[in-house]
GROMACS .gro file of C-alpha atoms in nm:
model
  334
    1UNK     CA    1   0.731   1.229  -0.346
    2UNK     CA    2   0.572   1.254  -0.007
    3UNK     CA    3   0.576   0.924   0.206
    4UNK     CA    4   0.261   0.775   0.347
    5UNK     CA    5   0.124   0.959   0.632
    6UNK     CA    6   0.313   0.937   0.954
    7UNK     CA    7   0.310   1.102   1.257
    8UNK     CA    8   0.584   1.352   1.432
    9UNK     CA    9   0.652   1.319   1.802
   10UNK     CA   10   0.719   1.660   1.923
   11UNK     CA   11   0.854   1.665   2.315
   12UNK     CA   12   0.818   1.992   2.496
   13UNK     CA   13   0.544   2.209   2.704
   14UNK     CA   14   0.245   2.210   2.499
   15UNK     CA   15  -0.079   2.413   2.599
   16UNK     CA   16  -0.362   2.609   2.393
   17UNK     CA   17  -0.162   2.908   2.353
   18UNK     CA   18   0.141   2.748   2.171
   19UNK     CA   19  -0.107   2.536   1.970
   20UNK     CA   20  -0.269   2.826   1.868
   21UNK     CA   21   0.096   3.048   1.775
   22UNK     CA   22   0.281   2.737   1.603
   23UNK     CA   23   0.049   2.560   1.469
   24UNK     CA   24  -0.271   2.701   1.381
   25UNK     CA   25  -0.161   3.053   1.278
   26UNK     CA   26   0.130   2.921   1.039
   27UNK     CA   27  -0.127   2.693   0.874
   28UNK     CA   28  -0.394   2.993   0.870
   29UNK     CA   29  -0.133   3.204   0.740
   30UNK     CA   30  -0.020   3.017   0.440
   31UNK     CA   31  -0.310   2.837   0.363
   32UNK     CA   32  -0.606   2.928   0.510
   33UNK     CA   33  -0.719   2.675   0.832
   34UNK     CA   34  -1.019   2.647   1.048
   35UNK     CA   35  -0.951   2.497   1.393
   36UNK     CA   36  -1.193   2.282   1.595
   37UNK     CA   37  -1.267   2.020   1.799
   38UNK     CA   38  -1.202   1.647   1.640
   39UNK     CA   39  -1.494   1.430   1.618
   40UNK     CA   40  -1.384   1.161   1.790
   41UNK     CA   41  -1.249   1.260   2.148
   42UNK     CA   42  -0.855   1.176   2.222
   43UNK     CA   43  -0.719   0.940   2.437
   44UNK     CA   44  -0.725   1.014   2.800
   45UNK     CA   45  -0.489   1.286   2.912
   46UNK     CA   46  -0.481   1.451   2.593
   47UNK     CA   47  -0.624   1.747   2.461
   48UNK     CA   48  -0.663   1.780   2.036
   49UNK     CA   49  -0.735   2.020   1.733
   50UNK     CA   50  -0.807   1.907   1.406
   51UNK     CA   51  -0.723   2.153   1.094
   52UNK     CA   52  -0.895   2.152   0.798
   53UNK     CA   53  -0.724   2.393   0.498
   54UNK     CA   54  -0.919   2.585   0.239
   55UNK     CA   55  -0.732   2.342  -0.046
   56UNK     CA   56  -0.875   2.036   0.133
   57UNK     CA   57  -0.569   1.907   0.345
   58UNK     CA   58  -0.643   1.807   0.722
   59UNK     CA   59  -0.414   1.769   1.007
   60UNK     CA   60  -0.450   1.652   1.380
   61UNK     CA   61  -0.308   1.722   1.669
   62UNK     CA   62  -0.289   1.579   2.024
   63UNK     CA   63  -0.105   1.696   2.322
   64UNK     CA   64  -0.039   1.669   2.684
   65UNK     CA   65   0.172   1.929   2.891
   66UNK     CA   66   0.487   1.757   2.813
   67UNK     CA   67   0.427   1.637   2.378
   68UNK     CA   68   0.251   1.643   2.126
   69UNK     CA   69   0.136   1.402   1.817
   70UNK     CA   70   0.091   1.543   1.470
   71UNK     CA   71  -0.022   1.385   1.169
   72UNK     CA   72  -0.159   1.544   0.846
   73UNK     CA   73  -0.153   1.582   0.473
   74UNK     CA   74  -0.063   1.917   0.490
   75UNK     CA   75   0.256   2.147   0.520
   76UNK     CA   76   0.424   2.099   0.853
   77UNK     CA   77   0.451   2.380   1.068
   78UNK     CA   78   0.833   2.469   1.091
   79UNK     CA   79   0.776   2.423   1.500
   80UNK     CA   80   0.774   2.037   1.434
   81UNK     CA   81   1.032   2.002   1.164
   82UNK     CA   82   1.275   1.856   1.333
   83UNK     CA   83   1.066   1.613   1.498
   84UNK     CA   84   1.097   1.234   1.524
   85UNK     CA   85   0.870   1.056   1.289
   86UNK     CA   86   0.649   0.730   1.379
   87UNK     CA   87   0.421   0.512   1.222
   88UNK     CA   88   0.092   0.404   1.273
   89UNK     CA   89   0.229   0.092   1.468
   90UNK     CA   90   0.554   0.261   1.671
   91UNK     CA   91   0.303   0.548   1.791
   92UNK     CA   92   0.117   0.470   2.114
   93UNK     CA   93  -0.186   0.267   2.010
   94UNK     CA   94  -0.463   0.489   2.168
   95UNK     CA   95  -0.334   0.800   1.986
   96UNK     CA   96  -0.311   0.581   1.625
   97UNK     CA   97  -0.642   0.473   1.686
   98UNK     CA   98  -0.821   0.786   1.779
   99UNK     CA   99  -0.659   0.953   1.477
  100UNK     CA  100  -0.728   0.644   1.226
  101UNK     CA  101  -1.075   0.671   1.291
  102UNK     CA  102  -1.092   1.056   1.260
  103UNK     CA  103  -0.955   0.984   0.933
  104UNK     CA  104  -1.130   0.676   0.814
  105UNK     CA  105  -1.425   0.935   0.862
  106UNK     CA  106  -1.274   1.193   0.620
  107UNK     CA  107  -1.159   0.901   0.369
  108UNK     CA  108  -1.555   0.786   0.366
  109UNK     CA  109  -1.692   1.143   0.375
  110UNK     CA  110  -1.457   1.211   0.055
  111UNK     CA  111  -1.492   0.872  -0.116
  112UNK     CA  112  -1.835   0.698   0.023
  113UNK     CA  113  -1.776   0.440  -0.251
  114UNK     CA  114  -1.496   0.302  -0.031
  115UNK     CA  115  -1.746   0.233   0.265
  116UNK     CA  116  -1.810  -0.140   0.173
  117UNK     CA  117  -1.456  -0.239   0.174
  118UNK     CA  118  -1.358  -0.144   0.556
  119UNK     CA  119  -1.028  -0.348   0.583
  120UNK     CA  120  -0.892  -0.232   0.227
  121UNK     CA  121  -0.949   0.150   0.337
  122UNK     CA  122  -0.810   0.083   0.643
  123UNK     CA  123  -0.497  -0.087   0.514
  124UNK     CA  124  -0.363   0.203   0.253
  125UNK     CA  125  -0.532   0.474   0.459
  126UNK     CA  126  -0.168   0.585   0.502
  127UNK     CA  127  -0.134   0.657   0.124
  128UNK     CA  128  -0.544   0.735   0.066
  129UNK     CA  129  -0.469   1.005   0.240
  130UNK     CA  130  -0.136   1.107   0.211
  131UNK     CA  131  -0.013   1.476   0.087
  132UNK     CA  132   0.061   1.399  -0.269
  133UNK     CA  133  -0.077   1.032  -0.346
  134UNK     CA  134  -0.446   1.072  -0.208
  135UNK     CA  135  -0.599   1.167  -0.560
  136UNK     CA  136  -0.366   0.931  -0.759
  137UNK     CA  137  -0.420   0.615  -0.569
  138UNK     CA  138  -0.786   0.644  -0.523
  139UNK     CA  139  -0.826   0.693  -0.909
  140UNK     CA  140  -0.647   0.354  -0.965
  141UNK     CA  141  -0.913   0.172  -0.727
  142UNK     CA  142  -1.169   0.382  -0.888
  143UNK     CA  143  -1.117   0.423  -1.257
  144UNK     CA  144  -0.912   0.107  -1.266
  145UNK     CA  145  -1.021  -0.161  -1.054
  146UNK     CA  146  -0.702  -0.174  -0.877
  147UNK     CA  147  -0.558  -0.272  -1.243
  148UNK     CA  148  -0.749  -0.591  -1.314
  149UNK     CA  149  -0.896  -0.574  -1.660
  150UNK     CA  150  -1.234  -0.680  -1.746
  151UNK     CA  151  -1.322  -0.640  -1.417
  152UNK     CA  152  -1.579  -0.393  -1.250
  153UNK     CA  153  -1.446  -0.160  -0.935
  154UNK     CA  154  -1.703  -0.385  -0.718
  155UNK     CA  155  -1.515  -0.735  -0.830
  156UNK     CA  156  -1.145  -0.600  -0.770
  157UNK     CA  157  -1.198  -0.397  -0.439
  158UNK     CA  158  -1.423  -0.692  -0.310
  159UNK     CA  159  -1.116  -0.953  -0.380
  160UNK     CA  160  -0.886  -0.721  -0.188
  161UNK     CA  161  -1.123  -0.676   0.064
  162UNK     CA  162  -1.125  -1.042   0.150
  163UNK     CA  163  -0.749  -1.044   0.159
  164UNK     CA  164  -0.713  -0.779   0.399
  165UNK     CA  165  -0.979  -0.902   0.632
  166UNK     CA  166  -0.780  -1.223   0.711
  167UNK     CA  167  -0.502  -0.982   0.885
  168UNK     CA  168  -0.213  -1.168   0.713
  169UNK     CA  169  -0.077  -0.839   0.625
  170UNK     CA  170  -0.127  -0.588   0.930
  171UNK     CA  171   0.185  -0.622   1.034
  172UNK     CA  172   0.345  -0.494   0.754
  173UNK     CA  173   0.099  -0.231   0.645
  174UNK     CA  174   0.352   0.046   0.641
  175UNK     CA  175   0.582  -0.085   0.398
  176UNK     CA  176   0.320  -0.275   0.149
  177UNK     CA  177   0.097   0.037   0.122
  178UNK     CA  178   0.370   0.241   0.039
  179UNK     CA  179   0.447   0.028  -0.250
  180UNK     CA  180   0.134   0.189  -0.418
  181UNK     CA  181   0.292   0.477  -0.400
  182UNK     CA  182   0.209   0.842  -0.310
  183UNK     CA  183   0.304   1.017  -0.624
  184UNK     CA  184   0.065   1.303  -0.755
  185UNK     CA  185   0.114   1.189  -1.087
  186UNK     CA  186  -0.071   0.886  -1.174
  187UNK     CA  187   0.102   0.599  -1.294
  188UNK     CA  188  -0.096   0.305  -1.337
  189UNK     CA  189   0.176   0.071  -1.477
  190UNK     CA  190   0.368   0.115  -1.120
  191UNK     CA  191   0.053   0.051  -0.975
  192UNK     CA  192  -0.040  -0.199  -1.129
  193UNK     CA  193   0.276  -0.390  -1.063
  194UNK     CA  194   0.222  -0.336  -0.705
  195UNK     CA  195  -0.064  -0.525  -0.669
  196UNK     CA  196   0.120  -0.843  -0.834
  197UNK     CA  197   0.296  -0.850  -0.441
  198UNK     CA  198  -0.060  -0.864  -0.310
  199UNK     CA  199  -0.193  -1.103  -0.558
  200UNK     CA  200   0.129  -1.369  -0.470
  201UNK     CA  201   0.012  -1.279  -0.071
  202UNK     CA  202  -0.312  -1.394  -0.130
  203UNK     CA  203  -0.187  -1.700  -0.295
  204UNK     CA  204   0.032  -1.798  -0.060
  205UNK     CA  205  -0.164  -1.732   0.234
  206UNK     CA  206  -0.459  -1.903   0.090
  207UNK     CA  207  -0.223  -2.176   0.053
  208UNK     CA  208  -0.162  -2.192   0.458
  209UNK     CA  209   0.204  -2.005   0.427
  210UNK     CA  210   0.280  -1.745   0.666
  211UNK     CA  211   0.493  -1.477   0.485
  212UNK     CA  212   0.750  -1.189   0.593
  213UNK     CA  213   0.807  -0.909   0.300
  214UNK     CA  214   1.108  -0.720   0.199
  215UNK     CA  215   1.362  -0.944   0.298
  216UNK     CA  216   1.722  -0.795   0.291
  217UNK     CA  217   1.959  -1.030   0.119
  218UNK     CA  218   2.345  -1.024   0.085
  219UNK     CA  219   2.378  -0.855  -0.253
  220UNK     CA  220   2.221  -0.558  -0.117
  221UNK     CA  221   1.887  -0.608  -0.285
  222UNK     CA  222   1.562  -0.689  -0.105
  223UNK     CA  223   1.350  -0.971  -0.232
  224UNK     CA  224   0.966  -0.939  -0.192
  225UNK     CA  225   0.863  -1.242   0.043
  226UNK     CA  226   0.997  -1.503   0.266
  227UNK     CA  227   0.789  -1.795   0.312
  228UNK     CA  228   0.799  -1.867   0.641
  229UNK     CA  229   0.720  -2.246   0.704
  230UNK     CA  230   0.929  -2.540   0.784
  231UNK     CA  231   0.809  -2.743   0.490
  232UNK     CA  232   0.974  -2.428   0.279
  233UNK     CA  233   1.276  -2.407   0.459
  234UNK     CA  234   1.232  -2.014   0.430
  235UNK     CA  235   1.195  -2.014   0.067
  236UNK     CA  236   1.234  -1.668  -0.117
  237UNK     CA  237   1.015  -1.551  -0.386
  238UNK     CA  238   1.009  -1.277  -0.618
  239UNK     CA  239   0.706  -1.099  -0.790
  240UNK     CA  240   0.688  -0.956  -1.146
  241UNK     CA  241   0.413  -0.828  -1.345
  242UNK     CA  242   0.412  -0.808  -1.713
  243UNK     CA  243   0.221  -0.578  -1.921
  244UNK     CA  244   0.001  -0.741  -2.185
  245UNK     CA  245   0.140  -0.717  -2.544
  246UNK     CA  246  -0.091  -0.436  -2.612
  247UNK     CA  247   0.016  -0.211  -2.369
  248UNK     CA  248   0.441  -0.264  -2.450
  249UNK     CA  249   0.686  -0.265  -2.753
  250UNK     CA  250   0.677  -0.652  -2.781
  251UNK     CA  251   0.442  -0.821  -3.049
  252UNK     CA  252   0.328  -1.139  -2.821
  253UNK     CA  253   0.242  -1.260  -2.514
  254UNK     CA  254   0.529  -1.503  -2.436
  255UNK     CA  255   0.762  -1.212  -2.537
  256UNK     CA  256   0.590  -1.016  -2.279
  257UNK     CA  257   0.651  -1.251  -2.011
  258UNK     CA  258   1.024  -1.305  -2.075
  259UNK     CA  259   1.059  -0.933  -2.127
  260UNK     CA  260   1.005  -0.875  -1.784
  261UNK     CA  261   1.136  -1.210  -1.616
  262UNK     CA  262   1.440  -1.035  -1.783
  263UNK     CA  263   1.449  -0.695  -1.602
  264UNK     CA  264   1.438  -0.937  -1.246
  265UNK     CA  265   1.713  -1.191  -1.413
  266UNK     CA  266   1.964  -0.974  -1.592
  267UNK     CA  267   2.203  -0.669  -1.513
  268UNK     CA  268   2.160  -0.552  -1.199
  269UNK     CA  269   1.818  -0.733  -1.130
  270UNK     CA  270   1.737  -0.874  -0.763
  271UNK     CA  271   1.803  -1.211  -0.929
  272UNK     CA  272   2.083  -1.176  -1.099
  273UNK     CA  273   2.316  -1.103  -0.835
  274UNK     CA  274   2.149  -1.370  -0.568
  275UNK     CA  275   2.292  -1.695  -0.742
  276UNK     CA  276   1.969  -1.896  -0.705
  277UNK     CA  277   1.752  -1.994  -0.468
  278UNK     CA  278   1.496  -1.779  -0.544
  279UNK     CA  279   1.121  -1.835  -0.683
  280UNK     CA  280   1.023  -1.605  -0.953
  281UNK     CA  281   0.618  -1.551  -0.983
  282UNK     CA  282   0.500  -1.401  -1.310
  283UNK     CA  283   0.165  -1.268  -1.245
  284UNK     CA  284  -0.036  -1.211  -1.601
  285UNK     CA  285  -0.322  -1.083  -1.420
  286UNK     CA  286  -0.321  -0.790  -1.629
  287UNK     CA  287  -0.359  -1.048  -1.947
  288UNK     CA  288  -0.722  -1.030  -2.131
  289UNK     CA  289  -0.805  -1.405  -2.199
  290UNK     CA  290  -0.686  -1.453  -2.556
  291UNK     CA  291  -0.304  -1.383  -2.453
  292UNK     CA  292  -0.355  -1.608  -2.154
  293UNK     CA  293  -0.486  -1.866  -2.356
  294UNK     CA  294  -0.177  -1.828  -2.563
  295UNK     CA  295   0.066  -1.886  -2.267
  296UNK     CA  296  -0.111  -2.157  -2.139
  297UNK     CA  297  -0.062  -2.331  -2.492
  298UNK     CA  298   0.262  -2.288  -2.503
  299UNK     CA  299   0.397  -2.281  -2.112
  300UNK     CA  300   0.686  -2.115  -2.207
  301UNK     CA  301   0.980  -2.087  -2.009
  302UNK     CA  302   1.100  -1.770  -1.867
  303UNK     CA  303   1.452  -1.813  -1.800
  304UNK     CA  304   1.459  -1.835  -1.440
  305UNK     CA  305   1.392  -2.159  -1.249
  306UNK     CA  306   1.213  -2.195  -1.011
  307UNK     CA  307   0.934  -1.979  -1.135
  308UNK     CA  308   0.529  -1.972  -1.142
  309UNK     CA  309   0.343  -1.841  -1.429
  310UNK     CA  310  -0.025  -1.744  -1.284
  311UNK     CA  311  -0.318  -1.529  -1.408
  312UNK     CA  312  -0.552  -1.445  -1.094
  313UNK     CA  313  -0.932  -1.310  -1.121
  314UNK     CA  314  -1.106  -1.115  -0.881
  315UNK     CA  315  -1.304  -1.415  -0.784
  316UNK     CA  316  -1.077  -1.626  -0.671
  317UNK     CA  317  -1.017  -1.837  -0.955
  318UNK     CA  318  -0.631  -1.890  -1.044
  319UNK     CA  319  -0.426  -2.085  -1.321
  320UNK     CA  320  -0.098  -2.137  -1.404
  321UNK     CA  321   0.205  -2.344  -1.452
  322UNK     CA  322   0.548  -2.433  -1.281
  323UNK     CA  323   0.919  -2.450  -1.426
  324UNK     CA  324   1.173  -2.620  -1.204
  325UNK     CA  325   1.112  -2.728  -0.875
  326UNK     CA  326   0.907  -2.486  -0.686
  327UNK     CA  327   0.926  -2.510  -0.309
  328UNK     CA  328   0.569  -2.416  -0.210
  329UNK     CA  329   0.267  -2.649  -0.296
  330UNK     CA  330  -0.023  -2.479  -0.520
  331UNK     CA  331  -0.259  -2.690  -0.587
  332UNK     CA  332  -0.410  -2.534  -0.911
  333UNK     CA  333  -0.051  -2.557  -1.028
  334UNK     CA  334  -0.006  -2.750  -1.364
   0.00000   0.00000   0.00000
């Protein structure tokens, strides 16, 4: 599975003849390529070409006389194989901004339904235009409402657009967007589980907390979030999102949430070896009304404390309950 889009930085002398010989001709020979001027002017001091392949792949190359930046969702020419990779935040701002403008235009041309959601489109750009995942990730949002049952695509995307418009996760875009995956094989279960982390990010930031994702701990695991607030002392949060009973082997919603929580708390799970101190958020946003009503009626323990069990709707409405002493203040908890 290819990773989200990243630049390749290629030092050395570059000019038009080298670009044609080392980049365009191999692409054209293998895939059939058109080399043309990009829609957006490259940064001062750079020349640039865009490459459109017959199979729908695209690539960009911007160069000066002593280095070049390559970005594309196609095969990488061999002349660029042994080059360093840089994320959008690692590359020079002017290069990153230029390339993303070009790619956003491409994304909106291919998927005009994303135009009303510019912040979401920007955030997931590294996967929406990735080599392997550009079809499956967009399918997840278009056909499956980003994992929300009984919601329209417009409702689901508007909700996440509001989250990304806050900028709270901008600094962590590469690692967080990559959670959606870049596989050419559609996996609704995995992608829906990944969106659980965005749901919890929404709840924590709405409550006024700053968060940092992917916290490495001494056990060698990564915990989903640290809540960076003096009130919490840097509380750690792990997220799990159970499938509703009609999509798994268990027979009832209580068993569904306990079964999923157990994957985190037993065996080799993130919480099993940590020795306490992590709050488990159980995201039941995939559950239909009847199943959720059964959970709220019983408010079962999930065999880990502290824990928050909740269901979030695209309207922003949220309901849930806590077990144990939860270190964050969430006013909707019962």
